Short mmCIF file of C-alpha atoms and ligand atoms in Angstrom, two decimals:
data_model
loop_
_atom_site.label_atom_id
_atom_site.label_comp_id
_atom_site.label_asym_id
_atom_site.label_seq_id
_atom_site.Cartn_x
_atom_site.Cartn_y
_atom_site.Cartn_z
CA MET S 27 0.00 0.00 0.00
CA ASN S 28 1.38 3.38 -0.92
CA PRO S 29 -0.84 6.32 0.10
CA LYS S 30 0.49 8.31 -2.82
CA LEU S 31 -1.11 5.84 -5.20
CA SER S 32 -4.81 5.60 -5.98
CA HIS S 33 -7.15 3.33 -4.00
CA ARG S 34 -7.85 1.70 -7.32
CA VAL S 35 -4.35 0.37 -7.76
CA ASN S 36 -3.66 -0.14 -4.06
CA GLU S 37 -6.63 -2.46 -3.86
CA MET S 38 -5.76 -4.32 -7.03
CA SER S 39 -3.95 -7.68 -6.89
CA THR S 40 -0.96 -8.31 -9.10
CA SER S 41 -1.72 -10.82 -11.87
CA ALA S 42 -0.66 -14.13 -10.27
CA THR S 43 0.16 -15.72 -13.61
CA LEU S 44 2.43 -12.89 -14.69
CA ALA S 45 3.93 -12.56 -11.19
CA MET S 46 4.88 -16.24 -11.11
CA ALA S 47 6.30 -16.05 -14.63
CA ALA S 48 8.36 -13.02 -13.63
CA LYS S 49 9.64 -14.80 -10.52
CA ALA S 50 10.59 -17.88 -12.54
CA ARG S 51 12.37 -15.67 -15.10
CA GLU S 52 14.26 -13.88 -12.33
CA LEU S 53 15.42 -17.15 -10.75
CA LYS S 54 16.48 -18.47 -14.16
CA GLU S 55 18.49 -15.35 -14.84
CA ALA S 56 20.16 -15.80 -11.46
CA GLY S 57 21.36 -19.21 -12.68
CA LYS S 58 18.70 -21.44 -11.04
CA ASP S 59 17.40 -24.39 -13.00
CA ILE S 60 13.68 -23.58 -13.28
CA ILE S 61 11.04 -25.25 -15.43
CA GLY S 62 8.30 -22.75 -16.16
CA LEU S 63 4.83 -24.29 -16.16
CA SER S 64 3.17 -21.15 -14.86
CA LEU S 65 2.31 -19.22 -17.97
CA GLY S 66 -0.41 -20.12 -20.43
CA GLU S 67 1.70 -19.53 -23.46
CA PRO S 68 2.10 -21.97 -26.35
CA ASP S 69 5.76 -22.89 -26.94
CA PHE S 70 5.24 -23.21 -30.71
CA THR S 71 6.56 -20.65 -33.14
CA ILE S 72 4.05 -18.60 -35.10
CA PRO S 73 2.88 -20.43 -38.27
CA ASP S 74 4.93 -19.37 -41.31
CA PHE S 75 1.89 -18.13 -43.24
CA VAL S 76 1.16 -15.66 -40.43
CA LYS S 77 4.79 -14.53 -40.20
CA GLU S 78 4.87 -13.93 -43.94
CA ALA S 79 1.74 -11.78 -43.77
CA ALA S 80 3.38 -9.60 -41.10
CA ILE S 81 6.57 -9.24 -43.15
CA GLN S 82 4.50 -8.35 -46.20
CA ALA S 83 2.63 -5.70 -44.16
CA ILE S 84 5.94 -4.08 -43.24
CA HIS S 85 7.03 -4.10 -46.90
CA ASP S 86 3.64 -2.66 -47.84
CA ASP S 87 4.40 0.25 -45.51
CA PHE S 88 1.67 -0.23 -42.97
CA HIS S 89 2.84 2.15 -40.30
CA SER S 90 0.18 4.65 -39.30
CA TYR S 91 -2.64 4.64 -36.77
CA SER S 92 -5.31 2.15 -37.72
CA PRO S 93 -9.01 2.85 -37.15
CA VAL S 94 -9.55 2.60 -33.37
CA ASP S 95 -11.74 -0.50 -33.67
CA GLY S 96 -9.54 -2.25 -36.24
CA TYR S 97 -8.98 -2.29 -40.01
CA GLY S 98 -12.14 -2.82 -42.03
CA ASP S 99 -10.74 -5.91 -43.76
CA LEU S 100 -9.70 -7.42 -40.42
CA LYS S 101 -13.21 -6.83 -39.09
CA GLN S 102 -14.52 -8.61 -42.19
CA ALA S 103 -12.15 -11.54 -41.56
CA ILE S 104 -13.45 -11.69 -37.97
CA ILE S 105 -17.06 -11.60 -39.22
CA ASN S 106 -16.29 -14.48 -41.59
CA LYS S 107 -14.57 -16.42 -38.81
CA PHE S 108 -17.54 -15.97 -36.46
CA LYS S 109 -19.84 -17.22 -39.19
CA ARG S 110 -17.59 -20.14 -40.20
CA ASP S 111 -16.70 -21.42 -36.73
CA ASN S 112 -19.53 -20.25 -34.47
CA HIS S 113 -22.62 -19.72 -36.66
CA LEU S 114 -22.69 -16.11 -35.46
CA ASN S 115 -23.73 -13.24 -37.69
CA TYR S 116 -22.26 -9.85 -36.93
CA ASN S 117 -21.91 -6.65 -38.93
CA PRO S 118 -18.79 -4.46 -38.79
CA ALA S 119 -20.30 -2.08 -36.21
CA GLN S 120 -20.52 -5.03 -33.81
CA ILE S 121 -16.80 -5.87 -33.94
CA VAL S 122 -13.94 -4.23 -32.00
CA VAL S 123 -10.30 -5.28 -32.30
CA SER S 124 -8.15 -4.63 -29.22
CA THR S 125 -4.66 -5.03 -27.80
CA GLY S 126 -5.26 -8.60 -26.66
CA ALA S 127 -8.40 -10.22 -25.33
CA LYS S 128 -7.30 -8.81 -21.98
CA GLN S 129 -8.02 -5.31 -23.27
CA SER S 130 -11.29 -6.50 -24.79
CA LEU S 131 -12.34 -7.70 -21.32
CA ALA S 132 -11.12 -4.53 -19.61
CA ASN S 133 -13.04 -2.40 -22.12
CA LEU S 134 -16.20 -4.39 -21.44
CA ALA S 135 -15.90 -3.99 -17.68
CA GLN S 136 -15.26 -0.26 -18.05
CA VAL S 137 -18.20 0.36 -20.35
CA LEU S 138 -20.74 -1.90 -18.63
CA LEU S 139 -20.13 -1.72 -14.88
CA ASN S 140 -21.20 0.91 -12.40
CA GLU S 141 -20.12 1.07 -8.77
CA GLY S 142 -21.58 -1.88 -6.85
CA ASP S 143 -22.67 -3.93 -9.86
CA GLU S 144 -22.21 -7.63 -9.28
CA VAL S 145 -20.24 -9.79 -11.69
CA LEU S 146 -20.84 -13.52 -11.60
CA LEU S 147 -17.68 -15.58 -11.95
CA PRO S 148 -18.09 -19.35 -12.13
CA ALA S 149 -15.04 -20.49 -10.15
CA PRO S 150 -12.36 -21.38 -10.96
CA TYR S 151 -12.07 -18.45 -13.35
CA TRP S 152 -9.22 -16.78 -15.17
CA VAL S 153 -7.20 -14.62 -12.76
CA SER S 154 -7.82 -11.23 -14.32
CA TYR S 155 -11.64 -11.35 -14.44
CA ALA S 156 -11.93 -10.36 -10.76
CA ASP S 157 -9.56 -7.40 -10.84
CA ILE S 158 -10.70 -6.18 -14.24
CA SER S 159 -14.21 -6.07 -12.74
CA LYS S 160 -13.14 -4.51 -9.44
CA VAL S 161 -11.18 -1.71 -11.03
CA ALA S 162 -14.33 -0.79 -12.95
CA GLY S 163 -16.34 -0.64 -9.71
CA GLY S 164 -17.84 -4.14 -9.95
CA ILE S 165 -18.08 -6.71 -7.18
CA PRO S 166 -16.97 -10.23 -8.17
CA ILE S 167 -19.38 -12.92 -6.98
CA GLU S 168 -17.85 -16.37 -7.21
CA ILE S 169 -20.03 -19.35 -8.03
CA PRO S 170 -18.12 -22.27 -6.53
CA THR S 171 -17.80 -25.65 -8.25
CA SER S 172 -15.76 -28.72 -7.45
CA ILE S 173 -13.55 -31.22 -9.18
CA GLU S 174 -16.36 -33.81 -8.80
CA THR S 175 -18.60 -31.79 -11.14
CA ASP S 176 -15.70 -31.18 -13.50
CA PHE S 177 -15.52 -27.57 -12.26
CA LYS S 178 -18.75 -26.64 -14.06
CA ILE S 179 -21.62 -24.68 -12.55
CA THR S 180 -25.17 -26.00 -12.55
CA PRO S 181 -28.25 -23.94 -13.55
CA GLU S 182 -29.37 -24.10 -9.89
CA ALA S 183 -26.08 -22.64 -8.63
CA LEU S 184 -26.27 -19.90 -11.26
CA GLU S 185 -29.80 -18.95 -10.30
CA ALA S 186 -28.93 -18.92 -6.59
CA ALA S 187 -26.12 -16.41 -7.21
CA ILE S 188 -28.28 -13.92 -9.12
CA THR S 189 -29.44 -10.80 -7.22
CA PRO S 190 -31.06 -7.55 -8.36
CA LYS S 191 -27.51 -6.14 -8.55
CA THR S 192 -26.20 -8.76 -10.97
CA LYS S 193 -24.96 -6.97 -14.07
CA MET S 194 -22.95 -9.57 -15.88
CA MET S 195 -21.40 -13.00 -15.91
CA ILE S 196 -17.93 -13.78 -17.29
CA TYR S 197 -16.83 -17.31 -18.06
CA SER S 198 -14.39 -19.09 -20.35
CA SER S 199 -15.02 -22.33 -22.19
CA PRO S 200 -12.69 -24.11 -22.69
CA CYS S 201 -11.86 -22.86 -19.22
CA ASN S 202 -8.65 -21.38 -17.98
CA PRO S 203 -7.66 -22.83 -15.46
CA SER S 204 -9.73 -26.06 -15.30
CA GLY S 205 -9.77 -27.04 -18.98
CA SER S 206 -13.50 -27.75 -18.66
CA VAL S 207 -15.64 -27.37 -21.76
CA TYR S 208 -19.35 -26.58 -21.59
CA SER S 209 -21.36 -28.58 -24.11
CA GLU S 210 -24.14 -26.91 -26.08
CA LYS S 211 -26.66 -28.68 -23.85
CA GLU S 212 -25.01 -27.44 -20.67
CA LEU S 213 -24.84 -23.88 -22.00
CA ARG S 214 -28.49 -24.08 -23.03
CA ALA S 215 -29.44 -25.05 -19.48
CA LEU S 216 -27.57 -21.97 -18.18
CA ALA S 217 -29.21 -19.82 -20.86
CA ASP S 218 -32.64 -21.05 -19.69
CA VAL S 219 -31.90 -19.44 -16.33
CA LEU S 220 -30.40 -16.27 -17.81
CA ILE S 221 -33.37 -15.55 -20.10
CA LYS S 222 -35.44 -15.00 -16.97
CA TYR S 223 -33.13 -12.09 -16.07
CA PRO S 224 -32.94 -9.98 -19.22
CA ASP S 225 -30.67 -7.29 -17.73
CA ILE S 226 -27.72 -9.64 -17.22
CA ILE S 227 -25.03 -9.43 -19.91
CA VAL S 228 -22.91 -12.49 -20.61
CA ILE S 229 -19.25 -12.23 -21.52
CA SER S 230 -18.28 -15.47 -23.21
CA ASP S 231 -14.49 -15.78 -23.38
CA GLU S 232 -13.75 -18.24 -26.19
CA ILE S 233 -10.02 -17.66 -26.56
CA TYR S 234 -9.31 -21.42 -26.20
CA GLU S 235 -12.01 -22.33 -28.72
CA HIS S 236 -9.70 -24.30 -30.99
CA ILE S 237 -7.81 -26.05 -28.21
CA ASN S 238 -10.66 -28.41 -27.58
CA PHE S 239 -10.14 -32.18 -27.34
CA VAL S 240 -13.82 -33.11 -27.39
CA GLY S 241 -14.23 -31.48 -30.74
CA THR S 242 -17.35 -29.34 -30.56
CA HIS S 243 -17.27 -25.77 -29.41
CA ALA S 244 -20.49 -24.10 -28.33
CA SER S 245 -21.04 -20.33 -28.20
CA MET S 246 -23.60 -18.73 -25.89
CA ALA S 247 -24.37 -16.03 -28.47
CA ALA S 248 -25.42 -18.69 -30.98
CA PHE S 249 -28.67 -19.14 -29.02
CA GLU S 250 -31.12 -16.74 -30.60
CA ASP S 251 -32.52 -15.62 -27.26
CA MET S 252 -29.04 -14.84 -25.89
CA TYR S 253 -27.57 -13.14 -28.96
CA ASP S 254 -28.59 -9.59 -27.98
CA ARG S 255 -27.06 -9.82 -24.53
CA THR S 256 -23.92 -11.81 -25.09
CA VAL S 257 -20.49 -10.52 -26.03
CA THR S 258 -18.14 -13.09 -27.53
CA VAL S 259 -14.46 -12.50 -26.75
CA ASN S 260 -11.72 -14.17 -28.74
CA GLY S 261 -8.17 -13.57 -29.94
CA VAL S 262 -5.15 -15.06 -31.64
CA SER S 263 -2.81 -15.45 -28.65
CA LYS S 264 -3.53 -19.09 -27.93
CA ALA S 265 -4.54 -20.77 -31.17
CA TYR S 266 -1.86 -19.10 -33.30
CA SER S 267 0.81 -18.82 -30.62
CA MET S 268 0.72 -15.04 -31.04
CA THR S 269 0.71 -14.08 -27.34
CA GLY S 270 3.17 -11.21 -27.73
CA TRP S 271 1.47 -9.78 -30.81
CA ARG S 272 -1.47 -8.63 -28.69
CA ILE S 273 -4.58 -9.01 -30.80
CA GLY S 274 -7.98 -9.80 -29.30
CA TYR S 275 -11.48 -8.95 -30.48
CA ILE S 276 -15.14 -8.98 -29.60
CA GLY S 277 -18.42 -9.49 -31.40
CA GLY S 278 -21.54 -8.28 -29.63
CA PRO S 279 -24.43 -5.85 -29.47
CA GLU S 280 -23.71 -2.68 -31.42
CA TYR S 281 -24.18 -0.29 -28.47
CA ILE S 282 -21.55 -2.21 -26.49
CA ALA S 283 -19.11 -2.32 -29.41
CA ARG S 284 -19.51 1.43 -29.94
CA ALA S 285 -18.85 2.06 -26.24
CA CYS S 286 -15.69 -0.12 -26.35
CA ASN S 287 -14.55 1.81 -29.41
CA LYS S 288 -15.06 5.09 -27.53
CA MET S 289 -13.22 3.81 -24.43
CA GLN S 290 -10.31 2.44 -26.46
CA GLY S 291 -10.10 5.69 -28.44
CA GLN S 292 -9.23 7.53 -25.25
CA VAL S 293 -6.93 4.90 -23.81
CA THR S 294 -4.85 3.10 -26.45
CA SER S 295 -6.20 3.80 -29.98
CA GLY S 296 -6.16 0.97 -32.52
CA ALA S 297 -4.10 -2.18 -31.90
CA ASN S 298 -0.66 -2.68 -33.48
CA CYS S 299 -1.08 -2.33 -37.24
CA ILE S 300 1.33 -5.08 -38.35
CA ALA S 301 -0.19 -7.59 -35.93
CA GLN S 302 -3.65 -6.69 -37.25
CA ARG S 303 -2.55 -7.39 -40.84
CA ALA S 304 -1.09 -10.76 -39.79
CA THR S 305 -4.31 -11.61 -37.95
CA ILE S 306 -6.29 -11.27 -41.17
CA THR S 307 -4.23 -14.10 -42.68
CA ALA S 308 -4.42 -16.16 -39.48
CA LEU S 309 -8.21 -15.99 -39.40
CA GLU S 310 -8.72 -16.43 -43.13
CA ASN S 311 -6.99 -19.80 -43.03
CA PRO S 312 -9.03 -22.80 -41.88
CA PRO S 313 -8.51 -24.01 -38.30
CA SER S 314 -7.17 -27.28 -39.79
CA LYS S 315 -3.92 -25.37 -40.41
CA ILE S 316 -3.26 -25.20 -36.67
CA LYS S 317 -4.43 -28.70 -35.85
CA TYR S 318 -0.84 -29.86 -35.39
CA MET S 319 -0.61 -27.70 -32.26
CA VAL S 320 -3.91 -28.97 -30.88
CA ASP S 321 -2.79 -32.57 -31.51
CA ALA S 322 0.46 -31.89 -29.64
CA PHE S 323 -1.45 -30.41 -26.69
CA LYS S 324 -3.64 -33.50 -26.61
CA GLU S 325 -0.58 -35.74 -26.42
CA ARG S 326 0.91 -33.61 -23.69
CA ARG S 327 -2.33 -33.74 -21.74
CA LYS S 328 -2.14 -37.52 -21.79
CA LEU S 329 1.48 -37.41 -20.74
CA ILE S 330 0.99 -35.02 -17.83
CA LEU S 331 -2.17 -36.73 -16.55
CA GLY S 332 -0.33 -40.07 -16.57
CA LEU S 333 2.65 -38.67 -14.70
CA LEU S 334 0.50 -36.76 -12.20
CA SER S 335 -1.44 -39.92 -11.39
CA GLU S 336 1.82 -41.41 -10.08
CA ILE S 337 2.26 -38.57 -7.57
CA PRO S 338 0.40 -39.03 -4.29
CA GLY S 339 -1.95 -36.25 -3.21
CA PHE S 340 -2.73 -34.89 -6.67
CA LYS S 341 -6.40 -35.21 -7.57
CA THR S 342 -7.14 -34.25 -11.17
CA ASN S 343 -10.12 -34.17 -13.50
CA GLU S 344 -9.65 -34.78 -17.21
CA PRO S 345 -9.47 -31.37 -18.87
CA GLU S 346 -11.28 -31.30 -22.21
CA GLY S 347 -9.62 -28.21 -23.61
CA ALA S 348 -7.08 -25.38 -23.14
CA PHE S 349 -3.63 -26.45 -21.92
CA TYR S 350 -3.86 -26.58 -18.15
CA VAL S 351 -4.39 -29.13 -15.43
CA PHE S 352 -5.81 -27.89 -12.16
CA PRO S 353 -5.11 -30.56 -9.54
CA ASP S 354 -6.56 -30.42 -6.04
CA ILE S 355 -3.52 -30.64 -3.75
CA SER S 356 -5.31 -29.97 -0.45
CA TYR S 357 -3.99 -33.38 0.73
CA TYR S 358 -0.77 -31.55 1.62
CA PHE S 359 -2.40 -28.85 3.77
CA GLY S 360 -1.30 -29.08 7.39
CA LYS S 361 1.78 -31.13 6.45
CA THR S 362 5.42 -30.15 6.80
CA LEU S 363 7.59 -30.75 3.76
CA LYS S 364 11.33 -30.22 4.03
CA GLU S 365 10.73 -28.15 7.16
CA LYS S 366 8.20 -25.93 5.37
CA ASN S 367 4.63 -25.73 6.60
CA ILE S 368 2.12 -26.14 3.83
CA ASN S 369 -1.19 -24.53 4.70
CA THR S 370 -2.33 -23.06 1.41
CA ALA S 371 -2.06 -23.66 -2.31
CA GLY S 372 0.23 -20.62 -2.37
CA ASP S 373 2.59 -22.32 0.12
CA PHE S 374 2.53 -25.43 -2.03
CA ALA S 375 3.27 -23.59 -5.28
CA LEU S 376 6.14 -21.77 -3.57
CA PHE S 377 7.46 -25.06 -2.23
CA LEU S 378 7.43 -26.53 -5.75
CA LEU S 379 9.26 -23.50 -7.07
CA GLU S 380 11.91 -23.42 -4.36
CA GLU S 381 12.47 -27.14 -3.85
CA ALA S 382 11.68 -28.67 -7.24
CA GLY S 383 12.45 -25.67 -9.44
CA VAL S 384 9.02 -25.94 -11.06
CA ALA S 385 6.86 -22.83 -11.51
CA THR S 386 3.08 -23.33 -11.25
CA VAL S 387 0.35 -20.91 -10.13
CA THR S 388 -1.67 -21.04 -6.93
CA GLY S 389 -5.37 -21.79 -7.38
CA GLU S 390 -6.26 -19.02 -4.91
CA ALA S 391 -5.80 -16.50 -7.71
CA PHE S 392 -8.36 -18.42 -9.79
CA GLY S 393 -10.91 -18.59 -6.99
CA ASP S 394 -10.11 -22.15 -5.86
CA PRO S 395 -7.86 -22.35 -2.79
CA ASN S 396 -7.43 -26.14 -2.95
CA CYS S 397 -5.75 -26.32 -6.34
CA ILE S 398 -2.71 -25.28 -8.29
CA ARG S 399 -2.58 -24.64 -12.03
CA ILE S 400 0.00 -26.38 -14.18
CA SER S 401 0.36 -25.28 -17.78
CA TYR S 402 1.34 -28.03 -20.19
CA ALA S 403 2.02 -25.61 -23.03
CA ALA S 404 5.61 -26.78 -22.66
CA SER S 405 7.88 -29.34 -24.31
CA GLU S 406 7.44 -33.03 -23.48
CA LYS S 407 10.92 -32.99 -21.98
CA ASP S 408 10.04 -30.12 -19.64
CA ILE S 409 6.79 -31.81 -18.64
CA LYS S 410 8.59 -35.11 -17.90
CA ASP S 411 11.43 -33.44 -16.01
CA ALA S 412 9.06 -31.25 -14.00
CA MET S 413 6.86 -34.17 -12.94
CA LYS S 414 9.92 -36.22 -12.01
CA ARG S 415 11.20 -33.37 -9.84
CA ILE S 416 7.83 -32.82 -8.17
CA LYS S 417 7.49 -36.51 -7.44
CA LYS S 418 10.96 -36.60 -5.94
CA VAL S 419 10.52 -33.63 -3.56
CA LEU S 420 7.23 -35.01 -2.34
CA GLU S 421 8.57 -38.46 -1.58
N1 PMP I 945 -8.91 -14.96 -21.48
C1 PMP I 945 -8.35 -16.06 -21.00
C2 PMP I 945 -9.22 -17.15 -20.48
C3 PMP I 945 -6.95 -16.20 -20.99
O1 PMP I 945 -6.39 -17.31 -20.53
C4 PMP I 945 -6.16 -15.15 -21.46
C5 PMP I 945 -4.67 -15.28 -21.33
N2 PMP I 945 -3.94 -14.91 -22.32
C6 PMP I 945 -6.80 -14.01 -21.98
C7 PMP I 945 -8.18 -13.94 -21.96
C8 PMP I 945 -6.06 -12.83 -22.52
O2 PMP I 945 -5.42 -13.14 -23.70
P1 PMP I 945 -4.67 -12.07 -24.59
O3 PMP I 945 -4.74 -10.76 -23.90
O4 PMP I 945 -3.30 -12.58 -24.76
O5 PMP I 945 -5.42 -12.04 -25.89
N1 LIG I 946 -3.57 -15.99 -19.95
C1 LIG I 946 -2.31 -16.60 -19.71
C2 LIG I 946 -2.32 -17.32 -18.38
O1 LIG I 946 -3.36 -17.45 -17.79
C3 LIG I 946 -1.20 -15.59 -19.85
C4 LIG I 946 -0.87 -14.73 -18.68
C5 LIG I 946 -1.92 -13.72 -18.40
O2 LIG I 946 -2.18 -12.88 -19.26
O3 LIG I 946 -2.48 -13.83 -17.33
O4 LIG I 946 -1.31 -17.80 -17.98
#
């Protein structure tokens, strides 16, 4: 706390994913042998066809400010992608391109929330949803789940969490951190509750859409009765391994898109112009072009689940998408390991970092204090070595 800083930032938590990644980087630079499984960041290089489009954009002299909400032809590529992959029809005024899906989400919170508005977060949820909401005046309301129900909420739990102050719900499917995927039927059951409360806006974060091992992706906005109150968030960070290029986008009701455009126009302007040009090519190509990455993640999932099952005290579900496992490690609470007391998931993650040299993220940051998140967007060698080290320090 620094009284010279605003309450806003003093009350904000640091992003646990980025903090752990920074810590792991620091230790590595200091010569420690650290395996980083904390960050959700594909280890693949960007597909050549995307790289070439970016190089071409530089040669074509793209250099100036783009329209705040994105180039017209990129918006068209996004419209085509929504139609092709999600059966969603949008017009250009309903699309806004931003500096990562993180900015898309921050824009949405800023333009939709007033002080005291409640934001439903099926837990576990992605770390930044809570603070992005809080900084906009919202109050995060967690809807707890458990590993037994595959970390998915039920319609009954959703309805019980709704109050007259509920303004929106944010969820991701495939989910970061649990890897859970809501089927169309499960989403429909949630929609049947939501249609009774027409003022609630749904933010459907579909950034892991293509990293789905069950094969079918369902979008909330594809239900006719939810279309006018759902914003679909997506981006190229995960599927195209373009995390550092910072392109995310939304499709949603026109009044919301216009408001995001206005907000972004005062804060950052249009996203990076070269990355936008490359994104056109990324989205115009069929998802089959990136299947090799999804296949590799599927193999790694099998590998890590197998290795984790050999470690006592790790209870896992079978994630159906994204590239994380979210084991319940509460078995270790109250135990002393190498003279260190383990009382929380944070203690356990720190123990793994210090004793095994493996960086993970505490589940507390995702709204589940019994779990840790392990990213398997890493090489098979790193996954094998990390699991071997964890097993050894816990013996
Ligand atoms: N949503 C989810 C669920 C995420 O895991 C991430 C992490 N990258 C983001 C949004 C933000 O992605 P980006 O800003 O890189 O587009
Ligand atoms: N979304 C990724 C993660 O959850 C990247 C880091 C971040 O932006 O939080 O690890």
